[in-house]
Tab-separated table of C-alpha atoms and ligand atoms in Angstrom:
chain	number	residue	atom	x	y	z
A	18	MET	CA	-86.074	-17.232	-77.441
A	19	PRO	CA	-84.273	-14.148	-77.161
A	20	THR	CA	-87.724	-11.714	-76.071
A	21	TYR	CA	-85.375	-8.597	-74.707
A	22	ALA	CA	-89.463	-7.257	-74.065
A	23	ASP	CA	-88.546	-6.582	-70.091
A	24	PHE	CA	-89.045	-2.590	-70.143
A	25	ASP	CA	-92.617	-4.027	-67.187
A	26	LYS	CA	-89.468	-3.955	-64.571
A	27	ILE	CA	-85.661	-2.026	-64.617
A	28	ASN	CA	-83.922	-4.861	-62.722
A	29	LEU	CA	-81.015	-3.099	-63.394
A	30	LEU	CA	-79.727	0.600	-65.276
A	31	THR	CA	-75.848	1.637	-65.903
A	32	VAL	CA	-75.409	4.917	-66.289
A	33	ILE	CA	-72.290	5.639	-68.152
A	34	GLU	CA	-70.758	9.334	-68.301
A	35	GLY	CA	-67.417	11.147	-69.419
A	36	CYS	CA	-66.299	13.447	-71.650
A	37	LEU	CA	-66.052	12.867	-75.534
A	38	ILE	CA	-63.227	14.352	-77.146
A	39	ASN	CA	-63.611	14.880	-81.450
A	40	GLU	CA	-60.075	14.061	-82.362
A	41	THR	CA	-60.527	14.723	-86.004
A	42	PRO	CA	-62.798	17.492	-87.497
A	43	LEU	CA	-66.291	17.441	-86.703
A	44	ARG	CA	-69.138	17.585	-89.091
A	45	ILE	CA	-72.640	16.428	-88.340
A	46	GLY	CA	-74.658	18.712	-90.739
A	47	VAL	CA	-78.055	20.043	-91.087
A	48	GLY	CA	-78.942	18.627	-94.566
A	49	ARG	CA	-77.989	14.976	-95.687
A	50	GLU	CA	-75.025	14.099	-98.334
A	51	SER	CA	-75.526	13.763	-102.392
A	52	TYR	CA	-75.749	10.435	-103.684
A	53	LEU	CA	-72.254	11.574	-105.389
A	54	GLY	CA	-70.638	11.703	-101.837
A	55	SER	CA	-70.273	15.586	-101.894
A	56	ALA	CA	-71.848	17.575	-98.862
A	57	VAL	CA	-74.789	19.859	-99.604
A	58	ASP	CA	-75.591	20.935	-95.924
A	59	ILE	CA	-73.994	23.814	-94.617
A	60	GLY	CA	-72.949	23.615	-90.760
A	61	PRO	CA	-72.787	22.129	-87.839
A	62	LEU	CA	-76.142	21.104	-86.101
A	63	LYS	CA	-76.619	23.747	-82.894
A	64	ILE	CA	-78.960	24.703	-80.302
A	65	ARG	CA	-79.548	27.962	-78.124
A	66	ILE	CA	-79.273	28.285	-75.065
A	67	SER	CA	-78.858	31.582	-73.096
A	68	GLY	CA	-78.597	33.611	-76.279
A	69	ARG	CA	-75.834	31.978	-78.417
A	70	ASP	CA	-76.176	29.125	-81.000
A	71	VAL	CA	-74.191	26.379	-79.947
A	72	PRO	CA	-73.143	23.225	-81.936
A	73	TYR	CA	-73.698	19.381	-80.289
A	74	ILE	CA	-73.519	15.933	-80.892
A	75	PRO	CA	-77.347	14.245	-81.451
A	76	GLY	CA	-77.264	10.976	-79.122
A	77	SER	CA	-79.085	10.100	-81.822
A	78	SER	CA	-76.425	10.350	-84.263
A	79	LEU	CA	-74.364	8.251	-81.547
A	80	LYS	CA	-76.916	6.328	-81.475
A	81	GLY	CA	-76.293	5.360	-84.767
A	82	SER	CA	-72.916	5.503	-84.729
A	83	PHE	CA	-72.862	2.414	-82.341
A	84	ARG	CA	-74.879	0.952	-83.909
A	85	SER	CA	-73.532	0.211	-87.018
A	86	LEU	CA	-70.461	-0.583	-85.145
A	87	ALA	CA	-72.198	-3.093	-83.214
A	88	GLU	CA	-73.226	-4.400	-86.406
A	89	SER	CA	-70.020	-5.449	-88.201
A	90	LEU	CA	-68.478	-6.843	-84.851
A	91	ALA	CA	-71.467	-8.650	-84.710
A	92	ARG	CA	-71.276	-9.479	-88.211
A	93	ALA	CA	-67.489	-10.107	-87.805
A	94	GLN	CA	-68.289	-12.452	-84.780
A	95	GLY	CA	-70.491	-14.852	-87.731
A	96	LEU	CA	-73.755	-13.525	-85.602
A	97	TYR	CA	-76.620	-12.859	-87.559
A	98	VAL	CA	-78.116	-9.165	-88.282
A	99	HIS	CA	-80.095	-7.479	-90.816
A	100	ASP	CA	-79.805	-4.262	-92.235
A	101	PRO	CA	-81.683	-1.594	-89.982
A	102	TRP	CA	-84.015	-0.342	-92.959
A	103	ASP	CA	-85.390	-4.110	-93.654
A	104	PHE	CA	-88.851	-3.142	-91.900
A	105	GLU	CA	-89.462	-6.566	-93.020
A	106	THR	CA	-87.609	-8.959	-90.903
A	107	ALA	CA	-88.189	-6.059	-87.992
A	108	GLU	CA	-91.674	-6.737	-88.079
A	109	ASP	CA	-90.759	-10.166	-88.872
A	110	GLU	CA	-89.601	-10.259	-85.005
A	111	LYS	CA	-92.397	-8.503	-83.794
A	112	GLU	CA	-94.182	-10.471	-84.716
A	113	LYS	CA	-92.537	-13.351	-83.566
A	114	ASN	CA	-91.770	-11.957	-80.867
A	115	ASP	CA	-87.782	-12.993	-81.400
A	116	TYR	CA	-85.462	-10.332	-81.575
A	117	CYS	CA	-82.007	-10.618	-83.097
A	118	ILE	CA	-78.911	-9.169	-80.881
A	119	ILE	CA	-78.535	-5.499	-82.357
A	120	CYS	CA	-82.685	-4.845	-82.004
A	121	GLY	CA	-82.366	-6.479	-78.532
A	122	ILE	CA	-79.790	-3.413	-77.717
A	123	PHE	CA	-80.629	-1.050	-79.667
A	124	GLY	CA	-84.026	-1.718	-80.229
A	125	SER	CA	-86.425	-1.759	-83.613
A	126	THR	CA	-90.479	-1.049	-84.735
A	127	GLY	CA	-91.800	-3.533	-82.262
A	128	LEU	CA	-89.111	-2.946	-79.188
A	129	ALA	CA	-87.715	-0.040	-77.208
A	130	SER	CA	-84.211	0.247	-77.337
A	131	HIS	CA	-82.556	-0.591	-74.242
A	132	VAL	CA	-79.669	2.174	-74.840
A	133	ARG	CA	-80.597	5.730	-74.309
A	134	ILE	CA	-77.703	8.203	-75.666
A	135	TYR	CA	-77.772	11.650	-74.786
A	136	ASP	CA	-77.208	15.433	-77.272
A	137	ALA	CA	-73.700	15.951	-76.272
A	138	TYR	CA	-72.467	19.433	-75.478
A	139	PRO	CA	-69.661	21.343	-75.313
A	140	ARG	CA	-67.882	21.547	-72.183
A	141	ARG	CA	-66.253	24.821	-73.191
A	142	ASP	CA	-67.046	27.870	-74.663
A	143	PRO	CA	-66.035	29.403	-77.241
A	144	LEU	CA	-65.777	27.355	-79.570
A	145	LEU	CA	-64.087	27.485	-83.194
A	146	PHE	CA	-64.830	26.396	-86.744
A	147	ILE	CA	-63.008	26.275	-89.520
A	148	LYS	CA	-64.859	27.022	-93.120
A	149	THR	CA	-64.055	24.996	-96.026
A	150	GLY	CA	-65.387	25.643	-100.324
A	151	VAL	CA	-66.542	29.002	-101.220
A	152	SER	CA	-69.114	29.288	-103.662
A	153	ILE	CA	-73.059	28.661	-102.438
A	154	ASP	CA	-75.125	28.420	-105.708
A	155	ARG	CA	-79.344	29.603	-102.927
A	156	ASP	CA	-81.225	28.701	-105.887
A	157	PHE	CA	-79.276	24.903	-106.058
A	158	ARG	CA	-81.012	22.440	-103.929
A	159	GLY	CA	-79.774	19.077	-106.066
A	160	ALA	CA	-77.005	17.256	-106.345
A	161	ARG	CA	-74.488	18.791	-108.795
A	162	PRO	CA	-70.898	17.248	-109.278
A	163	GLY	CA	-67.981	19.600	-109.140
A	164	ALA	CA	-69.728	22.452	-107.184
A	165	LEU	CA	-68.437	23.777	-104.419
A	166	PHE	CA	-69.788	24.606	-101.255
A	167	ILE	CA	-69.767	26.541	-97.705
A	168	GLU	CA	-69.277	23.982	-94.639
A	169	GLN	CA	-68.591	24.516	-90.899
A	170	GLN	CA	-66.829	22.032	-89.220
A	171	VAL	CA	-66.096	21.686	-85.403
A	172	ILE	CA	-62.424	22.694	-85.092
A	173	PRO	CA	-60.224	19.068	-83.128
A	174	LYS	CA	-59.962	18.190	-79.592
A	175	ILE	CA	-63.122	19.625	-78.278
A	176	GLU	CA	-65.127	18.127	-75.552
A	177	TRP	CA	-68.110	17.294	-75.354
A	178	TYR	CA	-70.731	15.455	-72.599
A	179	PHE	CA	-71.330	12.058	-72.846
A	180	ARG	CA	-73.851	10.734	-70.893
A	181	MET	CA	-75.634	6.941	-72.265
A	182	ASP	CA	-77.978	4.612	-70.063
A	183	VAL	CA	-78.058	0.782	-70.032
A	184	ILE	CA	-81.366	-1.230	-69.399
A	185	ASN	CA	-81.394	-4.329	-67.692
A	186	ILE	CA	-78.268	-5.927	-69.805
A	187	LYS	CA	-75.281	-6.087	-67.432
A	188	LEU	CA	-72.231	-4.247	-68.843
A	189	PHE	CA	-69.705	-4.583	-65.338
A	190	PRO	CA	-68.229	-5.429	-63.864
A	191	GLU	CA	-68.172	-8.289	-66.811
A	192	PRO	CA	-71.055	-8.405	-69.037
A	193	GLU	CA	-73.265	-11.110	-68.601
A	194	GLU	CA	-74.363	-12.449	-71.868
A	195	ASP	CA	-73.899	-11.346	-76.169
A	196	ARG	CA	-75.708	-8.189	-75.723
A	197	GLY	CA	-73.638	-6.690	-72.377
A	198	LYS	CA	-70.529	-7.959	-74.015
A	199	LEU	CA	-70.689	-6.846	-77.829
A	200	LEU	CA	-71.888	-3.010	-76.084
A	201	ARG	CA	-68.340	-3.516	-73.748
A	202	GLN	CA	-66.494	-3.937	-77.597
A	203	VAL	CA	-68.455	-1.222	-78.907
A	204	LEU	CA	-66.969	1.044	-75.365
A	205	ASP	CA	-63.761	-0.204	-75.499
A	206	LEU	CA	-63.633	1.443	-79.584
A	207	LEU	CA	-64.635	4.665	-77.917
A	208	VAL	CA	-62.255	4.788	-75.190
A	209	ASN	CA	-59.914	3.453	-77.795
A	210	GLY	CA	-60.872	6.531	-80.513
A	211	ILE	CA	-62.084	4.339	-83.009
A	212	VAL	CA	-65.519	5.253	-83.094
A	213	GLN	CA	-66.355	8.009	-86.015
A	214	VAL	CA	-69.941	10.222	-85.932
A	215	GLY	CA	-71.141	12.454	-88.988
A	216	ALA	CA	-70.416	12.998	-92.208
A	217	ARG	CA	-67.510	12.580	-94.381
A	218	LYS	CA	-65.883	9.337	-92.581
A	219	THR	CA	-63.849	8.191	-95.798
A	220	VAL	CA	-61.358	11.051	-95.167
A	221	GLY	CA	-61.192	10.424	-91.230
A	222	TYR	CA	-63.494	12.787	-89.769
A	223	GLY	CA	-65.951	12.773	-86.840
A	224	LEU	CA	-63.582	10.449	-85.189
A	225	LEU	CA	-64.113	9.885	-80.953
A	226	ARG	CA	-62.653	9.955	-77.691
A	227	LEU	CA	-63.776	8.846	-74.430
A	228	THR	CA	-62.496	10.327	-71.516
A	229	ASP	CA	-62.888	10.278	-67.783
A	230	GLY	CA	-65.609	7.451	-68.067
A	231	VAL	CA	-67.016	6.584	-65.526
A	232	TYR	CA	-70.118	3.928	-64.981
A	233	LYS	CA	-72.705	3.385	-62.226
A	234	VAL	CA	-74.700	0.413	-61.732
A	235	TYR	CA	-77.994	0.717	-60.107
A	236	GLU	CA	-79.150	-2.556	-59.047
A	237	ILE	CA	-83.056	-3.488	-57.436
A	238	LYS	CA	-82.463	-4.191	-54.127
A	239	GLU	CA	-85.577	-4.869	-51.252
A	240	GLY	CA	-87.735	-3.140	-54.163
A	241	ARG	CA	-85.636	-0.018	-54.183
A	242	LEU	CA	-83.447	0.646	-57.029
A	243	LYS	CA	-79.521	1.256	-55.350
A	244	GLN	CA	-76.262	2.581	-56.391
A	245	THR	CA	-74.779	-0.115	-55.929
A	246	ARG	CA	-71.216	0.614	-57.744
A	247	THR	CA	-69.216	3.623	-59.470
A	248	GLU	CA	-66.456	3.181	-61.473
A	249	ALA	CA	-63.521	4.281	-63.785
A	250	ILE	CA	-63.828	2.843	-66.801
A	251	LYS	CA	-60.433	1.830	-68.127
A	252	GLY	CA	-59.052	1.494	-71.468
A	253	GLY	CA	-57.962	-0.883	-73.182
A	254	SER	CA	-59.116	-3.875	-71.855
A	255	GLN	CA	-60.261	-6.052	-74.814
B	16	ZN	ZN1	-83.056	-6.981	-85.437
């Protein structure tokens, strides 16, 4: 019975870094999608750096994409997966201290995440945007079918810094258990440019590719966390 509650001790830390490229336009909005699928938000999330507003990809968005991808991969492999918003099951897992593979990686209400994904900031300046849509009603708050909206997007081929930490799950050089194998599959899809983030996924927006990926492994040796391995992440390994 997997409890996965091993945070009292970090035995193994894997740091994955690299460059994310959005192959297609990217739109990580501040708002939300209406029930009809039409966008109601205005532009990408931005953070103020040195007096300028710079768009970024929130780590939480990346984590959400990785999680749902891992869910579909797990389902395809016949593994048990529950809905991320199924709090009843999450509570049940917490009570029994027996977590599913997805919560065992990404965490749940009862279990901390074994994966930490950082906000991804653009590598170069300036960033360009395109605007689509023309009319906007500032008083309009709900969803109205057929209404047009102003929308800002990040153009394709922008480079973003990527960093992800994985705690106590062995991924490299070879994964040891199911969680490691599943995470490696997600990483492979990222290297192959098949992971999507943000809005408008149905029209192919937000396709991300990981390039120049490097992993570093830190292990406990003689009571201290030591870097034991650094290697490039090769593409298309599966
Ligand atoms: Zn679960």
